[in-house]
Short mmCIF file of C-alpha atoms in Angstrom, two decimals:
data_model
loop_
_atom_site.label_atom_id
_atom_site.label_comp_id
_atom_site.label_asym_id
_atom_site.label_seq_id
_atom_site.Cartn_x
_atom_site.Cartn_y
_atom_site.Cartn_z
CA MET A 1 -12.32 22.87 -34.09
CA ALA A 2 -10.44 25.57 -32.29
CA ALA A 3 -13.68 26.88 -30.84
CA GLY A 4 -14.71 23.45 -29.66
CA GLY A 5 -11.33 23.02 -28.08
CA GLY A 6 -11.59 26.43 -26.48
CA GLY A 7 -15.07 25.71 -25.15
CA ALA A 8 -13.93 22.48 -23.59
CA PHE A 9 -11.32 24.28 -21.42
CA PRO A 10 -12.60 27.29 -19.54
CA GLY A 11 -10.02 30.02 -19.08
CA ALA A 12 -7.94 28.86 -22.06
CA ALA A 13 -6.18 32.21 -22.21
CA GLU A 14 -4.81 31.64 -18.75
CA VAL A 15 -3.85 28.06 -19.37
CA GLY A 16 -1.68 28.82 -22.40
CA PRO A 17 1.54 29.57 -20.66
CA TRP A 18 0.88 26.99 -17.98
CA ARG A 19 0.58 24.14 -20.54
CA ARG A 20 4.15 24.75 -21.65
CA PHE A 21 5.57 24.08 -18.23
CA ALA A 22 3.10 21.49 -16.92
CA PRO A 23 2.03 19.13 -19.74
CA ALA A 24 1.30 16.41 -17.22
CA ALA A 25 -1.36 18.58 -15.59
CA VAL A 26 -3.00 19.30 -18.97
CA ALA A 27 -3.07 15.65 -19.89
CA ALA A 28 -4.82 14.94 -16.62
CA ALA A 29 -7.90 17.07 -17.60
CA PRO A 30 -11.02 15.06 -18.79
CA ARG A 31 -11.93 15.04 -22.47
CA PRO A 32 -15.25 16.60 -23.64
CA GLY A 33 -18.22 14.32 -23.37
CA ARG A 34 -16.47 11.88 -21.05
CA ALA A 35 -17.25 11.71 -17.38
CA ALA A 36 -14.46 12.68 -15.08
CA GLU A 37 -12.80 9.65 -13.57
CA PRO A 38 -12.02 9.55 -9.92
CA ARG A 39 -8.62 11.09 -9.12
CA SER A 40 -5.94 8.63 -8.29
CA ARG A 41 -4.00 8.85 -5.05
CA SER A 42 -0.88 10.05 -6.85
CA ARG A 43 -2.72 13.12 -8.25
CA SER A 44 -4.32 14.22 -5.02
CA PHE A 45 -1.91 17.16 -4.71
CA SER A 46 -2.66 18.69 -8.15
CA ALA A 47 -4.52 22.02 -8.22
CA ARG A 48 -7.00 23.55 -10.61
CA PRO A 49 -5.62 25.00 -13.88
CA GLY A 50 -6.01 28.59 -12.84
CA GLU A 51 -4.34 28.03 -9.52
CA CYS A 52 -1.45 26.13 -11.13
CA SER A 53 -0.91 28.95 -13.61
CA GLY A 54 -0.58 31.51 -10.86
CA THR A 55 1.67 29.28 -8.81
CA VAL A 56 4.03 28.54 -11.69
CA ASN A 57 4.17 32.18 -12.80
CA ALA A 58 5.02 33.23 -9.25
CA GLY A 59 7.73 30.58 -9.10
CA ILE A 60 9.23 31.79 -12.40
CA LYS A 61 9.20 35.39 -11.21
CA SER A 62 10.83 34.46 -7.94
CA LEU A 63 13.46 32.46 -9.82
CA TYR A 64 14.50 35.37 -12.04
CA LEU A 65 13.86 38.29 -9.73
CA THR A 66 15.44 36.99 -6.52
CA PRO A 67 18.91 38.56 -6.18
CA SER A 68 21.75 36.02 -6.23
CA ILE A 69 23.60 35.43 -2.93
CA LYS A 70 27.26 36.22 -3.35
CA PRO A 71 29.71 33.90 -1.54
CA ARG A 72 31.50 35.43 1.39
CA PRO A 73 35.14 36.23 0.81
CA ASN A 74 37.66 33.76 2.20
CA THR A 75 38.86 35.39 5.43
CA CYS A 76 42.18 33.54 5.67
CA ILE A 77 44.95 34.84 7.91
CA GLU A 78 47.35 34.72 4.98
CA SER A 79 45.27 37.36 3.16
CA MET A 80 45.69 39.86 5.99
CA PRO A 81 48.00 42.86 5.43
CA SER A 82 51.65 42.34 6.33
CA GLU A 83 51.55 45.14 8.88
CA MET A 84 48.70 43.47 10.73
CA LEU A 85 50.41 40.07 10.68
CA THR A 86 53.63 41.61 11.99
CA LYS A 87 51.66 43.17 14.83
CA ILE A 88 50.12 39.79 15.67
CA PHE A 89 53.50 38.05 15.54
CA SER A 90 54.94 40.60 17.95
CA TYR A 91 52.86 39.08 20.76
CA LEU A 92 54.39 35.60 20.28
CA ASP A 93 57.29 34.18 22.24
CA ALA A 94 60.48 32.93 20.59
CA VAL A 95 59.44 29.27 20.23
CA SER A 96 56.03 30.16 18.76
CA LEU A 97 57.65 32.67 16.41
CA LEU A 98 60.04 30.04 15.08
CA SER A 99 57.14 27.65 14.55
CA VAL A 100 55.12 30.28 12.66
CA GLY A 101 58.09 30.89 10.38
CA CYS A 102 57.86 27.30 9.18
CA VAL A 103 54.32 27.73 7.78
CA ASN A 104 55.26 29.33 4.44
CA LYS A 105 57.72 31.70 2.83
CA HIS A 106 55.62 34.80 3.53
CA PHE A 107 55.36 34.01 7.24
CA TYR A 108 59.07 33.22 7.34
CA HIS A 109 60.03 36.70 6.16
CA LEU A 110 57.55 38.37 8.52
CA ALA A 111 58.75 36.25 11.47
CA ASN A 112 62.34 37.43 10.81
CA ASP A 113 61.42 41.03 11.61
CA ASN A 114 64.28 42.61 13.55
CA GLY A 115 61.91 44.73 15.62
CA ILE A 116 60.18 41.66 17.05
CA TRP A 117 63.40 39.76 17.74
CA LEU A 118 65.13 42.79 19.23
CA LYS A 119 62.29 43.05 21.72
CA ILE A 120 62.70 39.37 22.64
CA TYR A 121 66.49 39.72 22.78
CA SER A 122 66.30 42.80 25.02
CA SER A 123 63.90 41.10 27.45
CA CYS A 124 66.40 38.27 28.02
CA PHE A 125 69.85 39.82 27.70
CA GLN A 126 69.16 43.59 28.07
CA PRO A 127 71.70 44.83 25.55
CA LYS A 128 73.17 48.28 26.07
CA ARG A 129 75.23 50.38 23.75
CA THR A 130 77.47 53.37 24.38
CA ILE A 131 77.20 56.18 21.85
CA ARG A 132 79.75 58.99 21.87
CA GLU A 133 78.49 62.21 20.45
CA MET A 134 81.32 63.89 18.60
CA LYS A 135 80.20 67.49 19.09
CA SER A 136 79.46 67.57 22.77
CA GLU A 137 81.80 64.66 23.56
CA GLN A 138 79.19 63.38 25.98
CA THR A 139 78.81 59.65 26.61
CA GLU A 140 75.42 58.13 27.30
CA THR A 141 74.15 54.57 27.51
CA VAL A 142 71.00 53.94 25.52
CA SER A 143 69.03 50.89 24.58
CA LEU A 144 69.30 49.52 21.09
CA GLY A 145 66.69 51.18 18.90
CA CYS A 146 65.95 52.26 15.37
CA THR A 147 69.60 52.68 14.46
CA VAL A 148 70.46 49.02 14.88
CA LEU A 149 67.27 48.00 13.12
CA ARG A 150 68.25 49.89 9.97
CA ASP A 151 71.85 48.67 10.06
CA ARG A 152 71.06 44.96 10.36
CA LYS A 153 69.78 42.52 7.81
CA PRO A 154 66.43 40.79 8.43
CA GLY A 155 66.86 37.92 10.84
CA TYR A 156 70.02 39.29 12.47
CA TRP A 157 68.58 39.60 15.96
CA LYS A 158 66.87 36.24 15.57
CA LYS A 159 70.26 34.58 15.04
CA GLU A 160 71.83 36.56 17.85
CA TYR A 161 69.10 35.47 20.25
CA ILE A 162 69.34 31.78 19.25
CA PHE A 163 73.15 31.72 19.49
CA LYS A 164 73.15 33.38 22.91
CA GLN A 165 70.47 31.05 24.23
CA ILE A 166 72.38 27.98 23.04
CA ALA A 167 75.60 29.35 24.54
CA ALA A 168 73.87 30.03 27.87
CA VAL A 169 72.41 26.52 28.05
CA LYS A 170 75.75 24.98 27.05
CA THR A 171 77.54 26.92 29.77
CA ARG A 172 75.00 25.82 32.34
CA VAL A 173 75.25 22.17 31.30
CA MET A 174 79.07 22.24 31.27
CA GLN A 175 79.07 23.56 34.83
CA LEU A 176 76.83 20.68 35.92
CA VAL A 177 78.80 17.88 34.24
CA LYS A 178 82.22 19.16 35.32
CA PRO A 179 82.26 17.56 38.81
CA VAL A 180 82.93 13.82 38.39
CA ASP A 181 82.21 11.11 40.94
CA SER A 182 85.46 9.38 41.90
CA TYR A 183 83.66 6.06 42.39
CA THR A 184 81.58 5.91 39.22
CA GLY A 185 83.69 8.10 36.92
CA VAL A 186 80.57 9.84 35.55
CA PRO A 187 79.25 13.35 36.27
CA CYS A 188 77.78 13.76 39.75
CA LYS A 189 74.90 15.86 38.45
CA ALA A 190 74.07 14.04 35.24
CA LYS A 191 70.37 14.11 36.06
CA GLU A 192 70.37 17.88 36.58
CA ALA A 193 72.39 18.39 33.39
CA ILE A 194 69.89 16.38 31.33
CA LYS A 195 66.98 18.39 32.70
CA ALA A 196 68.78 21.71 32.22
CA SER A 197 69.48 20.94 28.56
CA GLY A 198 65.85 19.97 27.86
CA LEU A 199 67.05 16.68 26.37
CA SER A 200 64.53 13.93 25.65
CA TRP A 201 64.43 10.76 23.56
CA ILE A 202 62.10 9.36 20.93
CA ILE A 203 61.86 6.08 19.03
CA VAL A 204 60.84 5.82 15.37
CA LEU A 205 59.29 2.54 14.25
CA LYS A 206 59.48 1.86 10.53
CA ASP A 207 57.27 -0.75 8.88
CA LYS A 208 58.02 -2.80 5.79
CA ASN A 209 56.20 -0.28 3.56
CA GLY A 210 58.46 2.56 4.68
CA LYS A 211 55.91 4.30 6.92
CA GLU A 212 57.30 5.73 10.13
CA HIS A 213 55.57 5.75 13.52
CA VAL A 214 57.01 8.18 16.09
CA MET A 215 56.67 7.47 19.80
CA GLU A 216 57.50 10.56 21.85
CA LYS A 217 55.94 10.34 25.30
CA ALA A 218 58.23 8.45 27.68
CA ASP A 219 58.87 8.00 31.38
CA LEU A 220 62.40 8.52 32.72
CA SER A 221 64.00 6.71 35.66
CA PHE A 222 67.43 7.96 36.79
CA LYS A 223 69.99 5.68 38.44
CA ASP A 224 73.55 6.24 39.67
CA THR A 225 75.19 5.60 36.29
CA SER A 226 72.32 5.25 33.80
CA VAL A 227 68.85 6.44 32.82
CA ALA A 228 66.00 4.11 31.84
CA ILE A 229 63.52 5.37 29.23
CA LEU A 230 60.13 3.64 29.01
CA TRP A 231 57.58 4.00 26.20
CA TYR A 232 54.14 2.42 26.51
CA GLY A 233 50.63 2.96 25.21
CA THR A 234 47.87 1.46 23.09
CA ASN A 235 48.69 2.92 19.67
CA TRP A 236 51.61 0.64 18.76
CA PRO A 237 51.77 -0.57 15.16
CA CYS A 238 51.50 -4.30 14.52
CA LEU A 239 54.76 -6.07 15.33
CA ASP A 240 54.55 -8.32 12.26
CA ILE A 241 54.85 -5.39 9.82
CA LEU A 242 57.74 -3.59 11.57
CA SER A 243 61.25 -3.72 10.15
CA THR A 244 63.41 -1.37 12.27
CA LEU A 245 63.39 0.73 15.42
CA LYS A 246 65.58 3.83 15.66
CA LEU A 247 66.50 5.69 18.83
CA PHE A 248 67.05 9.47 18.67
CA GLY A 249 68.04 12.13 21.12
CA LEU A 250 65.75 15.16 20.86
CA MET A 251 67.25 18.52 21.73
CA PRO A 252 65.03 21.64 21.70
CA LEU A 253 66.51 24.59 19.88
CA LEU A 254 65.48 26.95 22.67
CA PRO A 255 65.14 25.01 25.94
CA ASP A 256 62.97 26.74 28.51
CA GLN A 257 63.53 25.49 32.05
CA SER A 258 60.43 27.26 33.36
CA ARG A 259 58.02 25.11 31.37
CA ALA A 260 57.70 21.60 29.92
CA PRO A 261 59.17 21.05 26.41
CA ARG A 262 56.71 21.76 23.64
CA LYS A 263 55.65 18.90 21.45
CA ASN A 264 55.85 20.78 18.14
CA GLY A 265 58.61 23.23 18.99
CA PRO A 266 61.81 23.49 16.92
CA CYS A 267 64.31 20.77 17.84
CA ARG A 268 67.25 18.74 16.55
CA ARG A 269 67.50 14.96 16.25
CA SER A 270 70.63 12.98 17.03
CA PHE A 271 70.72 9.38 15.83
CA ILE A 272 71.86 6.99 18.61
CA ALA A 273 71.10 3.38 17.63
CA GLU A 274 69.12 1.21 15.24
CA TYR A 275 67.50 -2.15 16.02
CA HIS A 276 66.11 -4.71 13.57
CA LEU A 277 62.67 -6.13 14.33
CA ALA A 278 61.90 -8.08 11.15
CA ASN A 279 63.11 -11.41 12.57
CA LEU A 280 62.78 -10.81 16.29
CA THR A 281 63.64 -14.36 17.33
CA GLU A 282 66.92 -14.20 15.37
CA SER A 283 68.02 -10.62 16.11
CA SER A 284 67.22 -10.68 19.85
CA VAL A 285 67.53 -12.85 22.94
CA ALA A 286 64.49 -13.93 24.97
CA ILE A 287 65.50 -13.22 28.57
CA GLY A 288 62.29 -13.93 30.48
CA ALA A 289 58.52 -13.84 30.70
CA ASP A 290 55.63 -13.65 33.11
CA LYS A 291 51.90 -14.32 32.69
CA LEU A 292 51.33 -11.32 30.42
CA VAL A 293 54.51 -10.35 28.55
CA GLN A 294 57.65 -11.87 27.09
CA LEU A 295 60.91 -9.90 27.15
CA PHE A 296 63.40 -9.68 24.27
CA SER A 297 66.81 -8.04 24.61
CA LEU A 298 68.55 -6.26 21.71
CA ASN A 299 72.02 -4.68 21.83
CA PRO A 300 72.72 -2.02 22.81
CA GLY A 301 70.53 -1.73 25.90
CA LEU A 302 67.01 -2.21 24.48
CA LEU A 303 64.29 -4.33 26.07
CA LEU A 304 61.13 -5.12 24.09
CA GLY A 305 58.03 -6.31 25.94
CA VAL A 306 55.55 -8.29 23.81
CA TRP A 307 52.05 -9.35 24.84
CA LYS A 308 51.86 -13.12 24.92
CA ASP A 309 48.33 -13.59 23.62
CA LYS A 310 48.42 -10.96 20.83
CA ASN A 311 52.07 -10.87 19.73
CA GLU A 312 51.92 -7.06 19.93
CA ILE A 313 54.25 -4.54 21.58
CA ALA A 314 53.45 -3.82 25.22
CA PHE A 315 56.35 -1.47 25.98
CA VAL A 316 59.89 -0.51 24.95
CA LEU A 317 62.59 0.08 27.56
CA VAL A 318 65.98 1.58 26.72
CA SER A 319 68.78 1.83 29.29
CA LEU A 320 71.50 4.41 28.51
CA HIS A 321 74.77 4.82 30.39
CA TYR A 322 75.72 8.35 31.46
CA HIS A 323 79.16 8.16 29.81
CA GLN A 324 79.07 10.55 26.80
CA LEU A 325 75.27 10.43 26.90
CA LEU A 326 74.87 14.16 26.26
CA GLU A 327 77.30 14.01 23.33
CA ARG A 328 75.59 10.98 21.78
CA SER A 329 72.15 12.53 22.23
CA THR A 330 72.97 16.01 20.90
CA LEU A 331 76.07 16.05 18.66
CA GLY A 332 74.99 13.43 16.11
CA SER A 333 72.90 14.14 13.05
CA ALA A 334 69.54 12.70 12.01
CA THR A 335 71.30 9.92 10.07
CA VAL A 336 74.85 9.63 11.51
CA GLN A 337 75.89 8.71 15.05
CA TYR A 338 78.20 10.79 17.19
CA ASP A 339 81.81 9.74 16.65
CA PRO A 340 83.88 10.25 19.84
CA PRO A 341 87.42 11.57 19.45
CA PRO A 342 90.26 9.03 19.74
CA SER A 343 91.84 8.67 23.14
CA GLU A 344 95.44 9.71 23.78
CA PRO A 345 97.72 6.82 24.83
CA VAL A 346 98.83 6.83 28.45
CA LEU A 347 102.47 5.92 29.17
CA ASP A 348 102.72 3.10 31.70
CA ASP A 349 106.06 2.92 33.54
CA VAL A 350 105.13 -0.23 35.50
CA ASP A 351 104.67 -2.55 32.55
CA PRO A 352 104.90 -0.98 29.09
CA GLU A 353 103.79 -4.15 27.31
CA TYR A 354 100.63 -4.78 29.35
CA GLY A 355 99.10 -1.57 30.60
CA LEU A 356 96.08 -2.87 32.48
CA HIS A 357 97.08 -1.90 36.01
CA GLY A 358 95.19 0.06 38.62
CA TYR A 359 91.78 -0.28 37.00
CA ASN A 360 88.56 0.42 38.91
CA MET A 361 85.09 -0.92 38.27
CA HIS A 362 81.66 0.25 39.44
CA LEU A 363 78.79 -2.25 39.20
CA ASP A 364 75.06 -1.53 39.53
CA ILE A 365 72.40 -4.24 39.33
CA HIS A 366 68.81 -3.01 39.50
CA GLY A 367 65.34 -3.84 38.24
CA GLY A 368 62.97 -0.92 38.05
CA SER A 369 62.58 0.66 41.48
CA CYS A 370 64.75 -1.97 43.26
CA THR A 371 68.55 -1.87 43.52
CA TYR A 372 70.12 -5.25 44.18
CA LEU A 373 73.82 -4.28 44.16
CA CYS A 374 75.84 -1.06 44.05
CA GLU A 375 79.56 -1.67 44.56
CA THR A 376 82.96 -0.32 43.51
CA PHE A 377 86.00 -2.58 42.98
CA ARG A 378 89.50 -1.10 42.93
CA SER A 379 93.04 -2.04 41.87
CA LEU A 380 92.15 -4.48 39.11
CA PHE A 381 95.01 -5.69 36.94
CA CYS A 382 95.86 -8.05 34.10
CA ARG A 383 99.00 -10.24 33.87
CA ARG A 384 100.77 -11.72 30.87
CA GLY A 385 99.06 -15.09 31.28
CA ASP A 386 95.62 -13.46 31.38
CA VAL A 387 95.67 -12.62 27.66
CA ALA A 388 94.10 -15.35 25.51
CA ASN A 389 91.62 -15.83 22.67
CA GLY A 390 91.53 -12.13 21.85
CA TYR A 391 90.60 -11.00 25.39
CA LEU A 392 92.37 -9.61 28.44
CA ARG A 393 91.03 -11.06 31.65
CA LEU A 394 90.31 -8.92 34.73
CA THR A 395 89.25 -10.94 37.77
CA VAL A 396 87.03 -8.88 40.05
CA ILE A 397 85.69 -11.57 42.43
CA SER A 398 87.26 -15.01 42.66
CA PHE A 399 85.99 -18.35 43.94
CA LYS A 400 89.08 -18.72 46.14
CA ASP A 401 88.72 -15.45 48.07
CA ASN A 402 85.45 -15.77 49.96
CA THR A 403 86.09 -12.49 51.78
CA LYS A 404 85.11 -10.63 48.60
CA HIS A 405 81.91 -12.58 47.94
CA LEU A 406 78.94 -10.21 47.91
CA PRO A 407 75.24 -10.77 48.62
CA LEU A 408 72.42 -9.34 46.53
CA ILE A 409 69.68 -7.41 48.27
CA GLY A 410 66.38 -9.16 47.59
CA THR A 411 65.33 -11.50 44.80
CA LEU A 412 66.15 -10.58 41.23
CA GLY A 413 63.25 -9.31 39.14
CA LEU A 414 62.54 -6.65 36.53
CA SER A 415 59.45 -4.52 37.14
CA TRP A 416 57.44 -3.22 34.20
CA GLU A 417 54.33 -1.07 33.93
CA THR A 418 51.94 0.24 31.26
CA ASP A 419 48.89 2.46 31.48
CA VAL A 420 46.71 -0.56 32.34
CA PHE A 421 48.88 -3.46 33.56
CA LYS A 422 52.03 -3.97 35.56
CA GLY A 423 54.13 -6.96 36.51
CA ASN A 424 57.52 -8.35 37.48
CA VAL A 425 59.65 -10.76 35.43
CA LYS A 426 61.71 -12.95 37.74
CA ASP A 427 65.45 -13.55 37.27
CA CYS A 428 65.78 -10.47 35.01
CA CYS A 429 67.54 -7.19 35.80
CA VAL A 430 69.55 -4.32 34.33
CA MET A 431 73.34 -4.34 34.71
CA ASP A 432 75.39 -1.11 34.64
CA VAL A 433 79.16 -1.55 34.33
CA THR A 434 81.67 1.32 34.46
CA LEU A 435 85.32 0.36 34.01
CA LEU A 436 87.89 3.13 34.64
CA ASP A 437 91.50 3.05 33.50
CA GLU A 438 94.52 3.86 35.69
CA ILE A 439 93.96 7.63 35.50
CA GLY A 440 90.21 7.42 36.15
CA ARG A 441 88.89 7.80 32.60
CA PRO A 442 85.87 5.71 31.56
CA PHE A 443 87.32 2.84 29.54
CA TRP A 444 84.34 0.53 28.98
CA CYS A 445 80.78 1.46 29.94
CA PHE A 446 77.42 -0.12 29.22
CA SER A 447 73.91 -0.50 30.61
CA ALA A 448 71.90 -3.48 29.40
CA PRO A 449 69.13 -5.89 30.47
CA VAL A 450 70.38 -9.35 31.46
CA CYS A 451 68.91 -12.57 32.83
CA MET A 452 70.00 -15.11 35.42
CA GLU A 453 70.04 -18.78 34.43
CA LEU A 454 70.57 -21.99 36.35
CA SER A 455 74.02 -23.45 35.70
CA SER A 456 74.42 -27.09 34.74
CA LYS A 457 77.56 -27.62 36.79
CA ALA A 458 77.38 -28.54 40.44
CA SER A 459 78.81 -26.38 43.18
CA SER A 460 82.37 -27.21 44.25
CA LEU A 461 82.42 -24.68 47.06
CA PHE A 462 82.43 -26.02 50.60
CA ASP A 463 81.02 -22.82 52.05
CA TYR A 464 77.93 -22.82 49.81
CA MET A 465 75.65 -25.80 49.22
CA GLY A 466 73.04 -24.19 46.98
CA HIS A 467 72.53 -24.12 43.22
CA ILE A 468 74.82 -22.06 40.98
CA TYR A 469 73.37 -19.42 38.64
CA THR A 470 75.06 -17.39 35.91
CA ILE A 471 74.61 -13.94 34.39
CA ASP A 472 76.42 -13.32 31.08
CA TYR A 473 76.76 -10.26 28.88
CA ALA A 474 78.76 -9.71 25.68
CA ASP A 475 79.21 -7.01 23.05
CA SER A 476 81.91 -6.00 20.58
CA GLU A 477 84.16 -4.53 23.30
CA GLY A 478 84.07 -7.22 25.96
CA LYS A 479 82.24 -9.77 28.09
CA VAL A 480 81.05 -10.05 31.68
CA CYS A 481 80.62 -13.39 33.46
CA VAL A 482 78.93 -13.54 36.87
CA GLU A 483 78.33 -16.66 38.98
CA LEU A 484 75.98 -16.66 41.94
CA VAL A 485 74.97 -19.19 44.60
CA TRP A 486 71.51 -19.35 46.13
CA LEU A 487 71.48 -19.86 49.91
CA GLU A 488 68.27 -21.48 50.98
CA GLU A 489 68.83 -20.74 54.67
CA THR A 490 69.05 -16.96 54.27
CA LYS A 491 67.02 -16.70 51.04
CA GLU A 492 69.62 -14.64 49.19
CA TYR A 493 72.07 -14.79 46.28
CA PHE A 494 75.84 -14.46 46.72
CA ILE A 495 78.20 -13.41 43.93
CA VAL A 496 81.10 -15.85 44.11
CA ASN A 497 82.78 -15.15 40.78
CA LEU A 498 82.94 -12.03 38.61
CA VAL A 499 85.27 -11.74 35.60
CA LEU A 500 85.62 -9.09 32.88
CA TYR A 501 87.00 -9.96 29.44
CA ILE A 502 88.22 -6.90 27.52
CA SER A 503 88.71 -7.16 23.77
CA THR A 504 92.33 -6.82 22.69
CA LYS A 505 91.15 -4.73 19.75
CA LYS A 506 89.67 -2.16 22.13
CA VAL A 507 92.84 -2.12 24.23
CA ASN A 508 95.00 -1.64 21.11
CA ASN A 509 92.83 1.26 19.94
CA TRP A 510 92.96 2.84 23.38
CA TYR A 511 96.68 2.56 24.04
CA GLY A 512 98.14 2.22 20.57
CA THR A 513 99.58 -1.20 21.44
CA ASN A 514 99.63 -4.42 19.45
CA TYR A 515 98.38 -7.30 21.61
#
């Protein structure tokens, strides 16, 4: 039986090991006495038994005899020797070195190396030290070297460099904001001071799930008494899921005037204001629209542009008054606003009971690149009969005195622009009000978007026969009421009435009185 089986398969000695690994090939061989059937298409690749045996044996040998490939070691920068990393860090500037120190604890200790920071410190401030040799009693001035490195704790020269840089920038900014404009009551070089400090602003949008979306890139537009900050783009989150918008001042730790601020450099946030977006129609005021966008105003000083067809954010515009702008944008924390110090009461010898005498007001009305009015009003006062309903009334322009009526330059409109579209919303503008007390201190200041509306009452002025329009603004400290007349003949608006209403609560806090 064995012999018959062996005679049926030539080369049985060679096939033995092959049958163990390829039983399918053995089963495919024809039985004795039966004609070989034609090979199917699926077996066309099979080889003869002897060839298969050699092929399989070669494959087994190659499987066991081929040396295994060892994985390459992970060449991560963290695995490099500390001496080499310190050498690499020595080529970085101060801002990059501070950023590297935030990677992990190991990098933090290496980035605190006194040798690196002493080199950076010496390049900026050139420290010198006088050493008196006791024996020879000779005095020589030498640069700081190995002695001060051994005497100081790690990170000492890093702190010294940061403190001196902050002090230098603060001194420079204080010199710029010291001169004050006698008309506006704000620093004459507020724009230069903002640029010297490296100050910028960001908005943080928070959705209903708690996720935050940070918008950093913004365009700045400087006016006489305010700065307008515009954010636009195509990566806005959906307006329906947003709950709040927070405005922050962003101050770099090490401002460098020779280059643009770095996006990921070390900086400090100062919380300025928070706006609620969950119920936009309830928390804001619709002040105007054009063919593409609708504008919503939120106190203090925020304008939200929404696409009409998509109900998505088109842009965000914030207008900030210069008064205490640097303090609000730098001295607050990430969660708490800057709290200004209380004012010292001013003794008024003219009328101790009502101290609103000799006030000055500066008014700016503008819309983007156009300025419609820039005027200063002096010697404003308030009498006993002008205090009512919790407000003190200051009349700036009166119906009766037509010599003080002022025209606006051009037709009111607020220009807006994004990366793709631009437009102009009619009858909208930004109003900047600066009210100074009798000694020239800013008493009430704001910058906010407003709108002009057609009044329902008819004109009672004989000198003007056009329609009457109104511009109103109100916050917790006061109100502004403006009335204008449109002259069809000259195609211009005239301000015929302008009244300020100051809250008695604000006056009491300012003077320590009890109105």
